[in-house]
XYZ file of C-alpha atoms in Angstrom:
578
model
C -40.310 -68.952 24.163
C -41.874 -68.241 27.795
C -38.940 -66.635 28.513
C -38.672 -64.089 25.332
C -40.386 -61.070 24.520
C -40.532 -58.684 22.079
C -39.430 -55.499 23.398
C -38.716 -51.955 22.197
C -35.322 -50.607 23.214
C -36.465 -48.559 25.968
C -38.603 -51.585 27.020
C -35.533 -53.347 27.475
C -33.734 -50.809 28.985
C -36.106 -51.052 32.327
C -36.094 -54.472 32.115
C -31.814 -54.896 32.348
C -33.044 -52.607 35.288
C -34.803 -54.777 36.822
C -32.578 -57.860 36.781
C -29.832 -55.726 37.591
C -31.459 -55.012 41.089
C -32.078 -51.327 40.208
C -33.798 -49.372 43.450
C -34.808 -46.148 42.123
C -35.137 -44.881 38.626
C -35.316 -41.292 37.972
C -35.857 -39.298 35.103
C -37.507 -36.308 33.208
C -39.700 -37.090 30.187
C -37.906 -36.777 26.853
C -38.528 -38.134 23.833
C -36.988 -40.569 22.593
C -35.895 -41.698 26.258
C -39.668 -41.456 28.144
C -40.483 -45.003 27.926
C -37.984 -46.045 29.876
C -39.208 -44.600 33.211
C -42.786 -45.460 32.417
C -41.925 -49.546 32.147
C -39.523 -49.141 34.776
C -42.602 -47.620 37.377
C -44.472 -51.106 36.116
C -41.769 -52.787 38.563
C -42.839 -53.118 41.824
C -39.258 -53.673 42.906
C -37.950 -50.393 41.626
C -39.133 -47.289 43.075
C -39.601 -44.520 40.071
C -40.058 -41.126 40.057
C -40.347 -37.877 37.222
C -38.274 -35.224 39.036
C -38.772 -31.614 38.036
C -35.652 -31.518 35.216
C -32.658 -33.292 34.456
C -30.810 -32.296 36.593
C -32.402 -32.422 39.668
C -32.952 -36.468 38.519
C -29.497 -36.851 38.763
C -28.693 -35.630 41.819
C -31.350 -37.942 43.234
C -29.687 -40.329 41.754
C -26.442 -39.422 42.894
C -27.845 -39.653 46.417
C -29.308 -43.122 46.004
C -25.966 -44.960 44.325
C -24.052 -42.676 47.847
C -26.663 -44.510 49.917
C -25.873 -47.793 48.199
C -28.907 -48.401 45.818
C -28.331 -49.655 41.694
C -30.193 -46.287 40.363
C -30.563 -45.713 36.739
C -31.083 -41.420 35.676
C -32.775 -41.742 32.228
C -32.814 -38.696 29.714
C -32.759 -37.634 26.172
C -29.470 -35.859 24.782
C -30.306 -31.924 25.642
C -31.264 -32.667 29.256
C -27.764 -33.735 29.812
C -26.720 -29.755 29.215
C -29.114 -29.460 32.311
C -27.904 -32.347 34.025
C -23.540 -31.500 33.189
C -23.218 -29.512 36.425
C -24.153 -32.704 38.972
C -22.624 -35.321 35.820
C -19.043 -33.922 36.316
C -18.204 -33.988 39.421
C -19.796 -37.481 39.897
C -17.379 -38.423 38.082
C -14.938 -37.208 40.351
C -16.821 -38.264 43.976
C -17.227 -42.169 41.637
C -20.234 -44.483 43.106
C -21.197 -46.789 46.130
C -24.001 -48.487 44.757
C -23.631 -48.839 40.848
C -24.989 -45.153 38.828
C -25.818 -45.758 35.288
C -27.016 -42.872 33.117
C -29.220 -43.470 30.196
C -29.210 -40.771 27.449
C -31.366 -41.011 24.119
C -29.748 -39.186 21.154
C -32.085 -37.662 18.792
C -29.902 -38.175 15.091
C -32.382 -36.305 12.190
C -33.926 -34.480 15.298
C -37.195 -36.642 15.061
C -38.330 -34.637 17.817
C -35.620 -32.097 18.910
C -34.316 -28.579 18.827
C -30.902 -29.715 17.735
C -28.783 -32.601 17.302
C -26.086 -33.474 19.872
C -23.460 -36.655 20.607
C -23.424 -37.605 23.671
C -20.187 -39.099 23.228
C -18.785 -35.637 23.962
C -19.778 -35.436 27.143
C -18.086 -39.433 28.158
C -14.955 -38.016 26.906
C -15.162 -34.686 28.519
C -16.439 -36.056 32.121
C -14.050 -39.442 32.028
C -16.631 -41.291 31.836
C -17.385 -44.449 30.348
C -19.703 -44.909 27.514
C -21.544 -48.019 26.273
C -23.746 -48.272 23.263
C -25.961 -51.271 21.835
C -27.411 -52.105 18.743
C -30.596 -53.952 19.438
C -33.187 -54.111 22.301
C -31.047 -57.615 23.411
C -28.374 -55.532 23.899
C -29.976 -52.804 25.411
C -30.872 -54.602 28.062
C -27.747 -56.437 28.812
C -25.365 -53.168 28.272
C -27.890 -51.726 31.133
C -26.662 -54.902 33.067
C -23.216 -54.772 32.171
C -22.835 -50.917 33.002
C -23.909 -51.231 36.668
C -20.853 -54.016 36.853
C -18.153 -51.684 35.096
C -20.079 -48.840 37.457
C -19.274 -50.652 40.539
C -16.129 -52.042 39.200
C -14.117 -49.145 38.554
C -16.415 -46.762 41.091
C -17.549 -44.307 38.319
C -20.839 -43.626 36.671
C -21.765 -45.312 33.045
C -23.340 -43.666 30.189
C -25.798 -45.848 27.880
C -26.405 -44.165 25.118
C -29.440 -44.631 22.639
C -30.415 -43.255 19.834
C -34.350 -43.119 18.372
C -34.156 -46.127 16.342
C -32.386 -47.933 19.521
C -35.040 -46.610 21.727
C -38.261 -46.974 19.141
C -37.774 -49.933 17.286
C -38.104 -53.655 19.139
C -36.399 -56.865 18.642
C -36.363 -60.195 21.111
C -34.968 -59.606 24.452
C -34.685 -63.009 26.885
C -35.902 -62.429 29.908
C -33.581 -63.178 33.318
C -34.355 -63.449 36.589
C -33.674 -60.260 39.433
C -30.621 -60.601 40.842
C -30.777 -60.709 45.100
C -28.738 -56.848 44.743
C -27.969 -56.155 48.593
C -27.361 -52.315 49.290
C -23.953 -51.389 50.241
C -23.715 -50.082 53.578
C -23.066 -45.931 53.437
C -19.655 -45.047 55.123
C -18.787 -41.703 55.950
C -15.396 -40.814 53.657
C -15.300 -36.743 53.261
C -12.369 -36.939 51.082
C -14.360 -39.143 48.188
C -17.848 -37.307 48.526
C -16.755 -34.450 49.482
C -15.544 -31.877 46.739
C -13.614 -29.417 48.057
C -10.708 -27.886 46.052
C -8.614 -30.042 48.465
C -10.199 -33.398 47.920
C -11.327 -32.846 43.826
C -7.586 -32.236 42.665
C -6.618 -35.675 44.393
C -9.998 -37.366 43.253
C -8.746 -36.135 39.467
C -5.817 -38.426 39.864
C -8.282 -40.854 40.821
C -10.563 -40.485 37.687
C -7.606 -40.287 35.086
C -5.956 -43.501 36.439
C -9.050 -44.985 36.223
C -9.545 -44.301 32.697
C -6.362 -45.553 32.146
C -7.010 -48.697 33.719
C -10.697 -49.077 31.534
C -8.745 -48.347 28.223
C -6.378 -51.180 28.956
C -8.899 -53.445 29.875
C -11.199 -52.449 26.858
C -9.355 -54.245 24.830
C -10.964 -57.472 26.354
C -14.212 -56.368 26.918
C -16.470 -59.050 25.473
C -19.359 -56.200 24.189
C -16.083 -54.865 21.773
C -16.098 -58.221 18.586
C -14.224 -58.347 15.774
C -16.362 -59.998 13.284
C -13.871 -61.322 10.213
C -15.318 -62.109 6.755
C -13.485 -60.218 3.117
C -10.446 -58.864 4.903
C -10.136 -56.129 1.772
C -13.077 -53.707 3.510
C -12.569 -53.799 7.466
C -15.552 -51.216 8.911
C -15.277 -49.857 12.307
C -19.074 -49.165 13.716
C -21.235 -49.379 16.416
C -24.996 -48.990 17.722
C -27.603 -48.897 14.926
C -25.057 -47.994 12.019
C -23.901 -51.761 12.915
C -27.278 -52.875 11.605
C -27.135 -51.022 8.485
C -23.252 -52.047 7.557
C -24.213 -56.202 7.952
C -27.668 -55.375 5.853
C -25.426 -53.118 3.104
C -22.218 -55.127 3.274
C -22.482 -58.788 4.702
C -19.133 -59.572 3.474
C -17.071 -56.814 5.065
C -15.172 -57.010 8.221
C -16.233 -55.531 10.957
C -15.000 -54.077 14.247
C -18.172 -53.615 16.554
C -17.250 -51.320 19.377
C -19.815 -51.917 22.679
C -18.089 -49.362 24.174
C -17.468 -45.794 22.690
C -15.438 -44.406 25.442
C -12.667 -45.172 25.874
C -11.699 -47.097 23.197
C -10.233 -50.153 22.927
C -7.116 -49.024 21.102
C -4.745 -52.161 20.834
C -7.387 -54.367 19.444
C -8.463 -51.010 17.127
C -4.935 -51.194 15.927
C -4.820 -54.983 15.596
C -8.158 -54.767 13.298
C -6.747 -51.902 10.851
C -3.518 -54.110 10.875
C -5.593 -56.760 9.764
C -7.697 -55.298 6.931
C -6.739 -53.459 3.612
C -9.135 -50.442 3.586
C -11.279 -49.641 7.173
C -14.206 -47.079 7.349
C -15.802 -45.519 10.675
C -19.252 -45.492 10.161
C -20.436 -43.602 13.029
C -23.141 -40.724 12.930
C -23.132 -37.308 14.116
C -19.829 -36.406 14.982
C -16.559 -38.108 13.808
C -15.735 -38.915 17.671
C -14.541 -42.458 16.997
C -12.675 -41.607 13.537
C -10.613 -38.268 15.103
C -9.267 -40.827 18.144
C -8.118 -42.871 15.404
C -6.831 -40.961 13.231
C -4.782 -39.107 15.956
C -2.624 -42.873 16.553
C -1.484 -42.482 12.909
C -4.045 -44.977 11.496
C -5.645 -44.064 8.402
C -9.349 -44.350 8.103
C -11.887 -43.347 6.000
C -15.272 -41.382 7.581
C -16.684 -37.660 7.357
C -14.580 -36.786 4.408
C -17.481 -39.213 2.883
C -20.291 -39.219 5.208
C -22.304 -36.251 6.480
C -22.140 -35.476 10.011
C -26.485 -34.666 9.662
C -28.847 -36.601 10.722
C -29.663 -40.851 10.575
C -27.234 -43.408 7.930
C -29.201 -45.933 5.726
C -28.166 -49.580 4.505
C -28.512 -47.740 1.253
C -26.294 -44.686 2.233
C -23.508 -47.517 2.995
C -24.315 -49.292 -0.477
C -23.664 -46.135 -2.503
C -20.871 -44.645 -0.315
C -18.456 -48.314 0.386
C -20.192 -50.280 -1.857
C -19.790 -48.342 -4.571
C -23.049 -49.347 -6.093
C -25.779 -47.625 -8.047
C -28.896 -47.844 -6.552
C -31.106 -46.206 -9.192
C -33.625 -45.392 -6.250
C -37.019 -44.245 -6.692
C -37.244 -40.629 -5.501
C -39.638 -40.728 -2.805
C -43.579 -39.570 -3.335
C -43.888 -35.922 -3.391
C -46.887 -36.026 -0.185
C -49.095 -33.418 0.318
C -47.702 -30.957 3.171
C -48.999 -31.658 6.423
C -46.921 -29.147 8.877
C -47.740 -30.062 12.704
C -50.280 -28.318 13.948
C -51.999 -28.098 17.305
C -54.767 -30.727 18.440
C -58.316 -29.744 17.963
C -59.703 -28.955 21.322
C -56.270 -27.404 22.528
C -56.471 -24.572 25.077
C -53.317 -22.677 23.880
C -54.807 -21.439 20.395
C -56.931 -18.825 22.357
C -53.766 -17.572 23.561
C -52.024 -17.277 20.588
C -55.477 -15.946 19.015
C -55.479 -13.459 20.961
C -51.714 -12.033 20.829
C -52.193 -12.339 17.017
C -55.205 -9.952 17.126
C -53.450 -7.604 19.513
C -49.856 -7.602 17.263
C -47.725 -8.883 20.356
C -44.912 -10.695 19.830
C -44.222 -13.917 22.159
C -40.570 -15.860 23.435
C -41.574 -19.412 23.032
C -40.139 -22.624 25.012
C -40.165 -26.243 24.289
C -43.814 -27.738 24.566
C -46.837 -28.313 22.731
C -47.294 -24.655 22.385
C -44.223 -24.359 20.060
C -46.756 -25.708 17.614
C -48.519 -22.390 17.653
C -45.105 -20.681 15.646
C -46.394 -22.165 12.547
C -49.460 -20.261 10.090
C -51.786 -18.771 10.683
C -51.476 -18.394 14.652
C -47.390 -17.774 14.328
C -48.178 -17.188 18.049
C -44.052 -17.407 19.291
C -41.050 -15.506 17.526
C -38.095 -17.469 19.804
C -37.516 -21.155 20.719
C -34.338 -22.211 22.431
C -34.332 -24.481 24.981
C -36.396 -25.448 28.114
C -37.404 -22.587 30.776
C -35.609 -19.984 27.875
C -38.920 -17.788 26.946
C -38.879 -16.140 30.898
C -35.457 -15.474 30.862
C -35.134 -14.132 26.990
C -38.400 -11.636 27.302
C -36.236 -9.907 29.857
C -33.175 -10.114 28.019
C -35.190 -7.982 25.234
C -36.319 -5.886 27.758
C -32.717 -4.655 29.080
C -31.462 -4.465 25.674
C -34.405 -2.412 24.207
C -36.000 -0.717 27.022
C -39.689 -0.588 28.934
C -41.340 0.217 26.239
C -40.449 -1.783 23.461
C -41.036 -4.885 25.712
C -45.238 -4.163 26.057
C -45.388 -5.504 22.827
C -44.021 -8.757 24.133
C -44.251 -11.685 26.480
C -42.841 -15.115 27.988
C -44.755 -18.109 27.036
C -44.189 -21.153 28.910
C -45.845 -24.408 29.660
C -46.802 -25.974 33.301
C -44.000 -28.541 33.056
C -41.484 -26.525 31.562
C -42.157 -23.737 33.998
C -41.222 -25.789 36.705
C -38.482 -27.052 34.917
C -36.106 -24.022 34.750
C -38.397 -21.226 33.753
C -38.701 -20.001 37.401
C -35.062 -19.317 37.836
C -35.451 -17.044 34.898
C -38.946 -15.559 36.821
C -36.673 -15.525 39.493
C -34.469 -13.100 37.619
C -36.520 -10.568 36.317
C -37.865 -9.634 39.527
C -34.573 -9.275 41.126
C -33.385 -7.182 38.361
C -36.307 -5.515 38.264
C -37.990 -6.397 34.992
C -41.137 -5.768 33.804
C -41.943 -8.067 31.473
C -45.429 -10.253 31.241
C -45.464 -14.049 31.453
C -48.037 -16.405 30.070
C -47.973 -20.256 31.826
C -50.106 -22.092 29.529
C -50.748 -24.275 32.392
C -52.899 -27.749 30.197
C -52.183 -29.786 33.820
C -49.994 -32.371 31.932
C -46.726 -32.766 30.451
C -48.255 -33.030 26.828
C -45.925 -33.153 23.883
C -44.093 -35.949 25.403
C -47.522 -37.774 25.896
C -49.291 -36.612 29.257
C -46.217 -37.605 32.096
C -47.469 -36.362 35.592
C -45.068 -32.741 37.444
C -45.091 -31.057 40.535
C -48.347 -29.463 39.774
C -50.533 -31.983 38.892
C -51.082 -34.031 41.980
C -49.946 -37.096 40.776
C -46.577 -39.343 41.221
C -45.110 -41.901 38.368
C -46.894 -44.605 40.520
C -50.247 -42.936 40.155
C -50.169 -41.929 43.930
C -51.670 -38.641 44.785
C -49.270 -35.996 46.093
C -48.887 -32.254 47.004
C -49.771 -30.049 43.682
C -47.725 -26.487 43.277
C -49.658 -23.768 43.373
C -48.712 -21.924 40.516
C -50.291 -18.604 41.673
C -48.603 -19.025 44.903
C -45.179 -19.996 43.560
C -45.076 -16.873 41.543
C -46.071 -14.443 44.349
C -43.556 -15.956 46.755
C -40.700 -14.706 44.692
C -42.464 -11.654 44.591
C -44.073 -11.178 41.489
C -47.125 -8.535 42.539
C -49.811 -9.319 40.067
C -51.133 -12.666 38.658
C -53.693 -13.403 36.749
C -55.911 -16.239 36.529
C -58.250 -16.683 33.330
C -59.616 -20.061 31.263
C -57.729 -19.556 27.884
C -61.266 -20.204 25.886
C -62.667 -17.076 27.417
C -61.538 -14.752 24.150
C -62.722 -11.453 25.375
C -61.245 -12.120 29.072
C -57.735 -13.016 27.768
C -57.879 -9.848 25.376
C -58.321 -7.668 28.393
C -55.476 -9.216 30.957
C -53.267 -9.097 28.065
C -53.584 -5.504 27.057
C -53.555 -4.925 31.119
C -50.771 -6.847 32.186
C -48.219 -5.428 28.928
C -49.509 -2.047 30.037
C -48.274 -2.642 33.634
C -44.493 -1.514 34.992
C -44.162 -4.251 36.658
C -43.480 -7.765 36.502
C -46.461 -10.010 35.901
C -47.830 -13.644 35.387
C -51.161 -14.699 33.630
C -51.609 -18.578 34.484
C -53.770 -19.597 31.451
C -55.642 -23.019 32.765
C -57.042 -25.475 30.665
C -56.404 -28.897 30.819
C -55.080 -31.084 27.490
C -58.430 -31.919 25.418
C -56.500 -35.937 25.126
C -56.694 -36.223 29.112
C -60.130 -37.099 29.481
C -60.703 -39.933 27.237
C -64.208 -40.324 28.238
C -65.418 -36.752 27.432
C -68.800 -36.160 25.654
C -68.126 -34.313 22.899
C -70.956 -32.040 21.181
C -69.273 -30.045 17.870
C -70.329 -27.525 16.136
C -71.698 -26.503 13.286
C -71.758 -23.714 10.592
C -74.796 -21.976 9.449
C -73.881 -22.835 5.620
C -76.807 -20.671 3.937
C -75.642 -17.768 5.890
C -72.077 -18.220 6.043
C -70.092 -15.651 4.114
C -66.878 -17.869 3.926
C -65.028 -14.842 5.487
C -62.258 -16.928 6.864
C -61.563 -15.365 10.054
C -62.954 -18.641 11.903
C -59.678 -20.321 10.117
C -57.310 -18.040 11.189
C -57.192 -20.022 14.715
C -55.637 -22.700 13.279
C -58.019 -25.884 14.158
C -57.714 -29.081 12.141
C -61.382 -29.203 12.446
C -62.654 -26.167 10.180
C -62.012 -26.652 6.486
C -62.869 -25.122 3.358
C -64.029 -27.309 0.958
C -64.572 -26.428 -2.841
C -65.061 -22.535 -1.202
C -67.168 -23.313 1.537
C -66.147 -23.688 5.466
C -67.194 -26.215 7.498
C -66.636 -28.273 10.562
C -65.525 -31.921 10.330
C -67.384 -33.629 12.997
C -64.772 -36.579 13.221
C -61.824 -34.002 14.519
C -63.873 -31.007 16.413
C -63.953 -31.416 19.887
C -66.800 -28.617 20.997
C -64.326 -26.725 22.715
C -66.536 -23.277 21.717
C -63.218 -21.546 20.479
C -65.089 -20.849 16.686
C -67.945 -20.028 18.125
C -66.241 -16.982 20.111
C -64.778 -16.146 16.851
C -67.101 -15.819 14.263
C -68.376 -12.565 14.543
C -71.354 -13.284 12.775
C -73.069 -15.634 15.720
C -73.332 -18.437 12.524
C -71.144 -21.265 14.220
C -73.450 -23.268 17.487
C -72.867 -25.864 18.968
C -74.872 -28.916 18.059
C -78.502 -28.588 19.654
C -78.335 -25.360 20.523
C-alpha cells in the first residue's frame, strides 16, 4: 500500500502532473477546480503560479508548451468564456511541449452563477476532450492527455465536474517521468496566425480531428463493458458511477473521451444491444452526435438537462422501479450569509442607510444581496459591476446614476474589472466605484493576486497599488477609508455619487479568517437597558440574535470587529472590558 493514496480528484489531477513531467502549472482560483494548483505548487518540480484571470493563465501556458515545457492551465467552467479568445486559436498554432487544459464543471451550480458544458467548447475549438470517473482516472487521463497532446500537436481538455474534483478514491502513485524540453524552433507559419498561415493551419486542425476520430475507436480509456445485452447505456464521468450502482446488469459503453467520439465502436455497441440510453448531464452533447448517424437512443426526452443525476434518478427512470423514497427533512433555512467579522457589511450598511443602489460581481460580497443588507441589485460575471454601472449611466443619464455604484472585490478587480474602469473614463463616465479590497481572494478560500505581495510558492513579490493603478488610467479622485469607520464611509459615499466625475473608493480591510491567531475581545449588550430596537440586526452579523425577544451577542461567532457598536445608537453595545 506504500505506493497508494487516497486522493481527491483534484489531488490527483496534480499528481498525473507530476509524473507526467509537468513544468509550469497555471491557473486562476475557481471552485471546484482550486485544488488543483494548490497540490500542484507542493511539487518542487513544477513551477506554479495564480495569474490574474483565465485567460491570461492560458496564454502563459501557451508560451511554456511553445518553449517546450508539459504545462497544465487549470480552471472552472466560466473562466473558459475568459480564456476562449487564447483557447481557439491554440488550437490552430497546436503544441511543442504537450498543453493540457483542466476545466471543472459546476452541474447543480454548487458554487456558480450558471451551469455550462464544457463539451461545447471541445467541439467548437477541435479540440479533444477527455473525461474520468474517479480520482484513478483523473490522474492517469492527466497523463494520457499530454501523450494525445503531443501526439497529434493540439491542446487536451480534461474535464471535471464537482463530484470528480471533491470526492476521493485510491490513486497509485508512479514515479516522474525524466520529461526533456523540446528544443523551440522558429516556424512563423505554425505560431504565427496571420490570415495567411490560420486558413492553412485549419486544414491542419480538421485533418487532425479526423485522424483522432478514427483512432478513437481504439483508444483504451473508451470500454465496452458487456453484461444483459437487453439495456446497453452509453455514459461517461461520474454518471458512470451512478449507472453500475443503479443497474449492475446493464451494458455499458464508457466513453474516456467525449470529443470526438468514437463512432464505429458507438455503432458496434447499439448494434449489439436491444434498447441503449445516454446518460450524460447537462446538455445532450453525446446523444445529438448520435442520433444525427441514424441510431436511435434514448436521453433528454427522459432526463432533465438541470443540474447532478442520482443512482436513484437511473433506478426510477431505466429501471423502472418504485423507490417509495423518503422526502427529505424539511431543515430550517439557513441562506448564506457573510462571516462575522467581515469588512464589507459596513459598506453595504452604509449604501442601505443612504438608499443607493449597487452592481455587484462575483466574490464574497455577493453575499451582501441577501436580507437585510440587500447591499447589490446585479450579479453577472467577473469584473461586470464596473462596466454595468456605466452602462446604466449612458442609458439613464448623470443623474440617475448618483444613486448608484460599482462594487468589486481586490481579486476580481484585477481580474477584468479594470478594463471596464478603463472604459468609463475614456467614455467619459461618471460613475463611483467601490473595491472592497479584504487583501485575499476569499470566497474561493484566501488564494494570493497581484496585490497582495505574495506568489503560489509563498514568495514575496511586487503588490499593485490599487490607488496608483486607478489614477494611472486617469481616474482623478480616489478615496481611501477602513470600511468599519461608519461615519467616514457615509461621507465619501454621499461625496463621491455627488461628484461629475469618475471616482474610486478603495475600501481596505483585510478577511477576519486571515489571521488565525487574532485575539478576539466581543462585545456585549447592555440587556437591562436594551430596548430590542433591532437596528443593530439590520447589518446582518451571524453573531447578534434575538432570543425569546431579547438581542444579544453570541460570544462563540462575534469577532470584536466594533461594527454593532458604531451602530447602536444608544452607546448600549461595548466591547468586553471596556
Amino acid at each position: 500500500m506504500a505506493n497508494k493514496r487516497l486522493m481527491l480528484g483534484n489531488e490527483a489531477i496534480a499528481r498525473g502532473a507530476y509524473e507526467a513531467g509537468v513544468s509550469v502549472v497555471v491557473a486562476y482560483p475557481g471552485t471546484p477546480s482550486t485544488e488543483i494548483t494548490e497540490n500542484a505548487s507542493t511539487y518542487e518540480e513544477m513551477y506554479a503560479e495564480w495569474a490574474p484571470n483565465e485567460k491570461v493563465a492560458l496564454e502563459v501556458g501557451i508560451g511554456a508548451s511553445v518553449a517546450g515545457a508539459r504545462t497544465m492551465v487549470c480552471m472552472k467552467h466560466v473562466g473558459v468564456n475568459v480564456a476562449a479568445d487564447p483557447l481557439f486559436t491554440a488550437s490552430y498554432t497546436g503544441v511543442n511541449g504537450g498543453l493540457v487544459l483542466v476545466v471543472a464543471d459546476d452541474p447543480g451550480m454548487h458554487s456558480s452563477q450558471n451551469e455550462q458544458d464544457t463539451k461545447f467548447y471541445a467541439r467548437a475549438a477541435h479540440i479533444p476532450l477527455l473525461e474520468p470517473s474517479n480520482s484513478l482516472e483523473a490522474k492517469n487521463y492527466v497523463k494520457k492527455a499530454f501523450e494525445l497532446s503531443e501526439k497529434y500537436d493540439t491542446p487536451v481538455i480534461v474535464r471535471l465536474t464537482t463530484r470528480i474534483s471533491h470526492s476521493q478514491g485510491i490513486v497509485n502513485l508512479e514515479d516522474r517521468i525524466d520529461y526533456q524540453l523540446k528544443p523551440y524552433e522558429k516556424d512563423f507559419e505554425k505560431n504565427v496566425m496571420m490570415p495567411a498561415m490560420a486558413r492553412k493551419r485549419h486544414v491542419v486542425v480538421e485533418k487532425r480531428m479526423d485522424q483522432i476520430q478514427k483512432d478513437s475507436n481504439a483508444l483504451e480509456e473508451n470500454t465496452i463493458e458487456y453484461h444483459d445485452k437487453a439495456i446497453g447505456i452509453i455514459t461517461s464521468g461520474i454518471p458512470y458511477q451512478y449507472v453500475k450502482d443503479a443497474l449492475p446488469e446493464a451494458s455499458v459503453l464508457k466513453l474516456g473521451m467525449l470529443h470526438p467520439l468514437p463512432q464505429e465502436l458507438i455503432k458496434e455497441f447499439c448494434n449489439t444491444v436491444e434498447e441503449v440510453y445516454v446518460v450524460e448531464e447537462l446538455e445532450p452533447i453525446i446523444e445529438e452526435q448520435i442520433k444525427s448517424w441514424g441510431i436511435t437512443v434514448k436521453g433528454k426526452d427522459l432526463f432533465t438537462k438541470q443540474g447532478e443525476y442520482s443512482a436513484n434518478l437511473l433506478k426510477e427512470v431505466i429501471g423502472r422501479k418504485v423507490l417509495n423514497l423518503k422526502k427529505a427533512e424539511v431543515l430550517p433555512n439557513r441562506p448564506p450569509v457573510m462571516c462575522p467579522g467581515c469588512p464589507h457589511r459596513g459598506v453595504y450598511h452604509i449604501l442601505d442607510k443612504l438608499e443607493i443602489h449597487a452592481t455587484g460581481d462575483i466574490g464574497c460580497y455577493t453575499l451582501g444581496a441577501l436580507p437585510p443588507l440587500q447591499g447589490i441589485d446585479t450579479c453577472v460575471c467577473m469584473g461586470a459591476s464596473v462596466s454595468m454601472v456605466h452602462g446604466i449611466e449612458k442609458a439613464r443619464g448623470k443623474e440617475y446614476v448618483k444613486k448608484w455604484v460599482g462594487i468589486i472585490g481586490d481579486s476580481t478587480f484585477l481580474h477584468t474589472g479594470i478594463n471596464g474602469l478603463i472604459n468609463t473614463v475614456y467614455n467619459q463616465g461618471i460613475s463611483t466605484v467601490i473595491i472592497l479590497d479584504n487583501r485575499t481572494t476569499g470566497m474561493t478560500g484566501h488564494q494570493d493576486h497581484p496585490g497582495t505581495g505574495r506568489t503560489l510558492k509563498g514568495h514575496k513579490t511586487h503588490s499593485v497599488d490599487f490607488e496608483q493603478l486607478v489614477k494611472s488610467i486617469g481616474i482623478q479622485t480616489v478615496r481611501k477609508v477602513n470600511p468599519f469607520h461608519l461615519k467616514k464611509v457615509e461621507n465619501i459615499i454621499k461625496e463621491e455619487v455627488a461628484r461629475e466625475e469618475p471616482s474610486v473608493i478603495i475600501a481596505t480591510a483585510p478577511c477576519e479568517l486571515l489571521d488565525k491567531k487574532k485575539v478576539v475581545i466581543t462585545a456585549n449588550i447592555d440587556k437591562e437597558q436594551c430596548m430590542s430596537c433591532g437596528l443593530c440586526m439590520e447589518i446582518g452579523c451571524p453573531s447578534i440574535q434575538r432570543k425569546n425577544g431579547v438581542i444579544e451577542i453570541n460570544d462563540a461567532l462575534c469577532c470584536g470587529c466594533e461594527l454593532c457598536v458604531d451602530v447602536c445608537p444608544y452607546g448600549l453595545i461595548s466591547k468586553e472590558g471596556e
